[in-house]
Short mmCIF file of C-alpha atoms and ligand atoms in Angstrom, two decimals:
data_model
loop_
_atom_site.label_atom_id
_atom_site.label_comp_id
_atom_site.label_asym_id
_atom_site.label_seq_id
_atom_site.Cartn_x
_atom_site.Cartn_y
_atom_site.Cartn_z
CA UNK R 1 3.12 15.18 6.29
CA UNK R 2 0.42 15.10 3.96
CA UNK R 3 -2.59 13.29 3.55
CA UNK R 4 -5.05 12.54 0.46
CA UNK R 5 -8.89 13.19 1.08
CA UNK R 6 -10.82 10.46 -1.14
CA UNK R 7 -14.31 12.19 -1.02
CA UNK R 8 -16.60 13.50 -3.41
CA UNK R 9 -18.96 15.82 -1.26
CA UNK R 10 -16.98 19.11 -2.04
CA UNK R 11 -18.58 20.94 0.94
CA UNK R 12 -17.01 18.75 3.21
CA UNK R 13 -13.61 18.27 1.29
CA UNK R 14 -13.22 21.77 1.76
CA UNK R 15 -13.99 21.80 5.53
CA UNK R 16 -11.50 18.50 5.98
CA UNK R 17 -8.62 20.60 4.31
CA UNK R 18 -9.44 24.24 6.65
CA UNK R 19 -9.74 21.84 9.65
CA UNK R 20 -6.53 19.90 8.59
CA UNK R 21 -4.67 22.76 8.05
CA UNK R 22 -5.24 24.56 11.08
CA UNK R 23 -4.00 21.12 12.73
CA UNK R 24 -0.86 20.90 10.42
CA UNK R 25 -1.70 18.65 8.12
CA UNK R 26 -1.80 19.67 4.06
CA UNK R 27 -4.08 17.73 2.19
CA UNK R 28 -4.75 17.16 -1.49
CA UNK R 29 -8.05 16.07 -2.86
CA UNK R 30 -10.00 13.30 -5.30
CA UNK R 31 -13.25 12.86 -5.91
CA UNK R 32 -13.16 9.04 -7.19
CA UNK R 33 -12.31 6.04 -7.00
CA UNK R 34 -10.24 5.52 -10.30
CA UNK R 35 -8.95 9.00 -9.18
CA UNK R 36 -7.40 7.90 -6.37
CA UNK R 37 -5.66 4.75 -8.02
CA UNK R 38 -3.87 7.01 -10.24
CA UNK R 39 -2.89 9.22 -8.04
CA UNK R 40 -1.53 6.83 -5.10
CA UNK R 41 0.18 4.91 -7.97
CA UNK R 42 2.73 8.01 -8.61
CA UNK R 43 2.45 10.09 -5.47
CA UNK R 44 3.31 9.06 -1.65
CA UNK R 45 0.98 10.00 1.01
CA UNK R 46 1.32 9.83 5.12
CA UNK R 47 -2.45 8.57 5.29
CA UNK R 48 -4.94 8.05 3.08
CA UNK R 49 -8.49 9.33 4.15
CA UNK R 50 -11.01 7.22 2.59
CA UNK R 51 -15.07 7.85 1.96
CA UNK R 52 -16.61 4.60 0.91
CA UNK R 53 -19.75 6.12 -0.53
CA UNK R 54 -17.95 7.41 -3.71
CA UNK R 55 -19.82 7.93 -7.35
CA UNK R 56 -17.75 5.17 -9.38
CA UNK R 57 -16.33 2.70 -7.11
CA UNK R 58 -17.23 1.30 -3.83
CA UNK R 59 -14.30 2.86 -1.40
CA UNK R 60 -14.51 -0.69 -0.05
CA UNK R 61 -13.39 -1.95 -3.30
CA UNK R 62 -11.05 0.68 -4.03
CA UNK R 63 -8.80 0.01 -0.49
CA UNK R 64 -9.11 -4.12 -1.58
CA UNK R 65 -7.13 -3.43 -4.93
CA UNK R 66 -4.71 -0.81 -3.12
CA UNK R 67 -3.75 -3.38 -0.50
CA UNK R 68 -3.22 -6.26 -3.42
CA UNK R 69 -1.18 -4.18 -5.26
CA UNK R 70 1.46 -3.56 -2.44
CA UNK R 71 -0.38 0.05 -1.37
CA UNK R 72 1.18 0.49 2.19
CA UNK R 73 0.03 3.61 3.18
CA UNK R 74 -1.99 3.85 6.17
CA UNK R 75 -5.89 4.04 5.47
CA UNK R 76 -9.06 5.51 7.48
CA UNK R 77 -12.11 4.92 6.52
CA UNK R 78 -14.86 7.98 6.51
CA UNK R 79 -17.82 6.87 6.29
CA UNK R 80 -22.12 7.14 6.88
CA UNK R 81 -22.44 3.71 7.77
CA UNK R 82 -21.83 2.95 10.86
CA UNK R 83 -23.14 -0.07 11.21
CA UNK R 84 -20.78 -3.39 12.77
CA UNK R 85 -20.69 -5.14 9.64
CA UNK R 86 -19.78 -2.08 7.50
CA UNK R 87 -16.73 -1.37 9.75
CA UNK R 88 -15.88 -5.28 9.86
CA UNK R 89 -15.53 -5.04 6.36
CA UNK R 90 -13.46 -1.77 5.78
CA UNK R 91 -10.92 -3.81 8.52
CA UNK R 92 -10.82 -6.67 6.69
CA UNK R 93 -10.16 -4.73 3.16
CA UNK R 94 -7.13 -3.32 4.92
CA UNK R 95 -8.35 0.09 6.81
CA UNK R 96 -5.98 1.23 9.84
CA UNK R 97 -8.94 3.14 11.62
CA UNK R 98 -12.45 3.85 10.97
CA UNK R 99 -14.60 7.17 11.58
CA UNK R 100 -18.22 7.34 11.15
CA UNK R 101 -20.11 10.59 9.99
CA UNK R 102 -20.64 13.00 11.66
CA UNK R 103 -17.85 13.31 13.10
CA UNK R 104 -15.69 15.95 15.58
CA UNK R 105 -12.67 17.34 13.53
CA UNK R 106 -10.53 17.20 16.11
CA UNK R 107 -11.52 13.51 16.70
CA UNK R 108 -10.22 12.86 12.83
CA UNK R 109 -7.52 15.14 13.32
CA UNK R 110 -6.06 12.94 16.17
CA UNK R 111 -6.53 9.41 14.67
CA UNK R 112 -4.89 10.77 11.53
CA UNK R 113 -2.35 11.66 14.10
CA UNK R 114 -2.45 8.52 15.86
CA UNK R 115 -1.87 6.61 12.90
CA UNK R 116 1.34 8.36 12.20
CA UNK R 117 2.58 7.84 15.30
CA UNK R 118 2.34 4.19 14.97
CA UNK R 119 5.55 1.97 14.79
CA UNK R 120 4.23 0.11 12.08
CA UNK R 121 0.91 -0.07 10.76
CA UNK R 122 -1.34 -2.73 10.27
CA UNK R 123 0.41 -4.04 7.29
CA UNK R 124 4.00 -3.17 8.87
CA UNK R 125 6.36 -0.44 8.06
CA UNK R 126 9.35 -3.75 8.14
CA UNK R 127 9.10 -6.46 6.19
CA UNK R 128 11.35 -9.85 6.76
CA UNK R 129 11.46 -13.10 5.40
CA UNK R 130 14.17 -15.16 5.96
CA UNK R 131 17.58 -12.70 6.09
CA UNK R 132 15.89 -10.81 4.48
CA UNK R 133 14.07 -7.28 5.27
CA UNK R 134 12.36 -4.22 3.84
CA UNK R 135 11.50 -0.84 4.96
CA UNK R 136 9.14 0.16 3.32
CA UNK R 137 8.99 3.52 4.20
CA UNK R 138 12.68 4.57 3.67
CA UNK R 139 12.85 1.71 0.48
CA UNK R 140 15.49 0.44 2.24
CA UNK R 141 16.49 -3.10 1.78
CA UNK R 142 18.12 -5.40 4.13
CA UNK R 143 20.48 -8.04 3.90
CA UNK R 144 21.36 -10.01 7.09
CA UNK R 145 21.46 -6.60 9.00
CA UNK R 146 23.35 -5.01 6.06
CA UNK R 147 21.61 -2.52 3.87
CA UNK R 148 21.35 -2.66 0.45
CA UNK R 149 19.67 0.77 -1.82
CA UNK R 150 17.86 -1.49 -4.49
CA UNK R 151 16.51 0.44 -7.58
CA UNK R 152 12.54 0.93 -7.42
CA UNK R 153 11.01 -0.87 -9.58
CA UNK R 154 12.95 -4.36 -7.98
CA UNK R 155 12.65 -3.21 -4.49
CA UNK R 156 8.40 -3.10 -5.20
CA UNK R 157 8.61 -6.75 -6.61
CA UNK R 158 10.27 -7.51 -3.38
CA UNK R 159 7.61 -6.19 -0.97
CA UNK R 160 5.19 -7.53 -3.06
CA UNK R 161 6.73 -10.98 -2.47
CA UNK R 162 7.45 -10.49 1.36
CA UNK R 163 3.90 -9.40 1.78
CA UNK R 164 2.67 -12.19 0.28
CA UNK R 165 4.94 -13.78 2.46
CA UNK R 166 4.91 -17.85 1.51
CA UNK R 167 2.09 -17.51 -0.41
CA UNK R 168 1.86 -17.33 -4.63
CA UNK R 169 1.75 -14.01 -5.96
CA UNK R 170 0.24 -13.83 -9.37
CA UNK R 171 1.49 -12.38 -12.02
CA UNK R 172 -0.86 -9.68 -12.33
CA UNK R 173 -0.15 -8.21 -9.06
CA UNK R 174 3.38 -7.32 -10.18
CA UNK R 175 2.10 -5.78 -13.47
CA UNK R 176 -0.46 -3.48 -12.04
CA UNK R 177 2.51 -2.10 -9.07
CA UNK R 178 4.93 -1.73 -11.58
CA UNK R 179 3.32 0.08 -14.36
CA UNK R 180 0.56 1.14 -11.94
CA UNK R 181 -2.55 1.93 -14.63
CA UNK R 182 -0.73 2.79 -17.98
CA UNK R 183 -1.23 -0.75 -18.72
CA UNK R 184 1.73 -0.36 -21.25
CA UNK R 185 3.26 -3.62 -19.83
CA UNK R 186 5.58 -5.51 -22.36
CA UNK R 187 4.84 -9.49 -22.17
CA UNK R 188 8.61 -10.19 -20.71
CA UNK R 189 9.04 -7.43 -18.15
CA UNK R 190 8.27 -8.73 -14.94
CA UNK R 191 10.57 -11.80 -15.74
CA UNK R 192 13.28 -9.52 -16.30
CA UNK R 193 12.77 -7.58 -12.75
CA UNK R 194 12.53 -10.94 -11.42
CA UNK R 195 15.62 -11.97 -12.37
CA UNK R 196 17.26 -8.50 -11.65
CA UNK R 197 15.84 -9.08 -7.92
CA UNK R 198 16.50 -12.49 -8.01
CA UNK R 199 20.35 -12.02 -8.88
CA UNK R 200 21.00 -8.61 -6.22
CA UNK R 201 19.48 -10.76 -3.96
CA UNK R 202 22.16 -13.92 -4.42
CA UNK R 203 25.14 -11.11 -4.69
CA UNK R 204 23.70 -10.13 -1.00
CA UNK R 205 23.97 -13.10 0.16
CA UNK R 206 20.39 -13.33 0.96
CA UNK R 207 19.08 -17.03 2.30
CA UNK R 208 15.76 -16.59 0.21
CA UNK R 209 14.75 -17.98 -3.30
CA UNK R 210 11.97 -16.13 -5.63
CA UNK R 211 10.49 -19.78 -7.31
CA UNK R 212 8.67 -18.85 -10.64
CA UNK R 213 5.32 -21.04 -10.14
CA UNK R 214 4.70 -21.73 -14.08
CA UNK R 215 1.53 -19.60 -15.39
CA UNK R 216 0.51 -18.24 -12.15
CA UNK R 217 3.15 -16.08 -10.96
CA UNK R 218 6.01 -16.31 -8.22
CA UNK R 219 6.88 -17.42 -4.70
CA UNK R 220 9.40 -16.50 -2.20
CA UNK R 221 11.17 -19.39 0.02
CA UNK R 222 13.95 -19.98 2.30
CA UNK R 223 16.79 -21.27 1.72
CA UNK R 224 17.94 -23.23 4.86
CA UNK R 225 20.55 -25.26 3.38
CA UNK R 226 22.68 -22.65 2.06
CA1 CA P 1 -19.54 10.27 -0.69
#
């Protein structure tokens, strides 16, 4: 288990690691925002522990682009506001739990703990659409009950597409998941994951369509007829 401290006060990062540690849990460390994208685009965490006051990005804004770009991993927001409307918003960006400042370590220790513990977490750990389904912890894909080991880069266009679940997802979306921040993204490549996805899928047997919707991105339906 390990967990990524997004905080740039590096008094308290290094009390959140001794505390963590003597609780079992090894932590690595960021100080920023665009830090932290980089970072979570390459490496897999348990939990993500998130400070919202940070010195080049709103954490706020930070968790709203993880969660469009597919970023599953549980997060909990650490922060010195602890005002209603402050936590409202960290829930609605996609935080799992929230922790005001000051705080008990052993009170952060458990919610990490708690968090872990949980079948699936807000976002959900299985995905379905359809006869279709996705862990997305083991990257496991599932086709009516049998399981199918996708390679990456078209098992993250699905979950992309089953979180969206009915709704567009632009283009852009799959881009910046794919080829996280390198931004070395030839014109034709998403089309040609798509249609990698789209064709495992059919082989499977799978009763859901990806639809290309023309300049805007894609859309997964079910097929009920066949
Ligand atoms: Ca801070």
């Amino acid at each position: 288990m390990r967990v990524l401290l997004v905080e740039d006060n590096t008094e308290l990062v290094s009390l959140l690691k001794k505390g963590l540690s003597r609780g079992g849990i090894e932590a690595d460390a960021v100080g920023t925002a665009g830090d932290a994208g980089h970072v979570l685009a390459t490496m897999q965490y348990s939990v993500v522990v998130l400070d919202l006051g940070l010195p080049d990005e709103d954490g706020i804004t930070l968790l709203r682009d993880l969660r469009r770009r597919g970023e599953s991993t549980p997060v909990l927001v650490l922060t010195a506001r602890d005002g209603v409307s402050d936590r409202v918003i960290g829930l609605r960006a996609g935080a799992d739990d929230y922790l005001a400042k000051p705080f008990a370590m052993e009170e952060l220790i458990a919610r990490i703990q708690a968090l872990l513990r949980r079948p699936g977490s807000l976002l959900g750990r299985r995905l379905t659409f359809g006869n279709v389904a996705l862990d997305t912890e083991g990257r496991q894909v599932f086709v009516a009950d049998a399981s199918h080991a996708f390679p990456a880069r078209e098992t993250a266009v699905l979950e992309i597409l089953l979180r969206r679940s009915g709704n567009v997802a632009p283009k852009r979306l799959f881009e910046d998941h794919l080829f996280g921040l390198s931004g070395d993204v030839g014109s034709n490549a998403v089309e040609v994951y798509v249609h990698r996805l789209r064709k495992m899928l059919a082989d499977a047997g799978a009763t859901v369509k990806i639809h290309t919707v023309r300049g805007v991105g894609y859309l997964l339906t079910e097929d009920k007829v066949g």
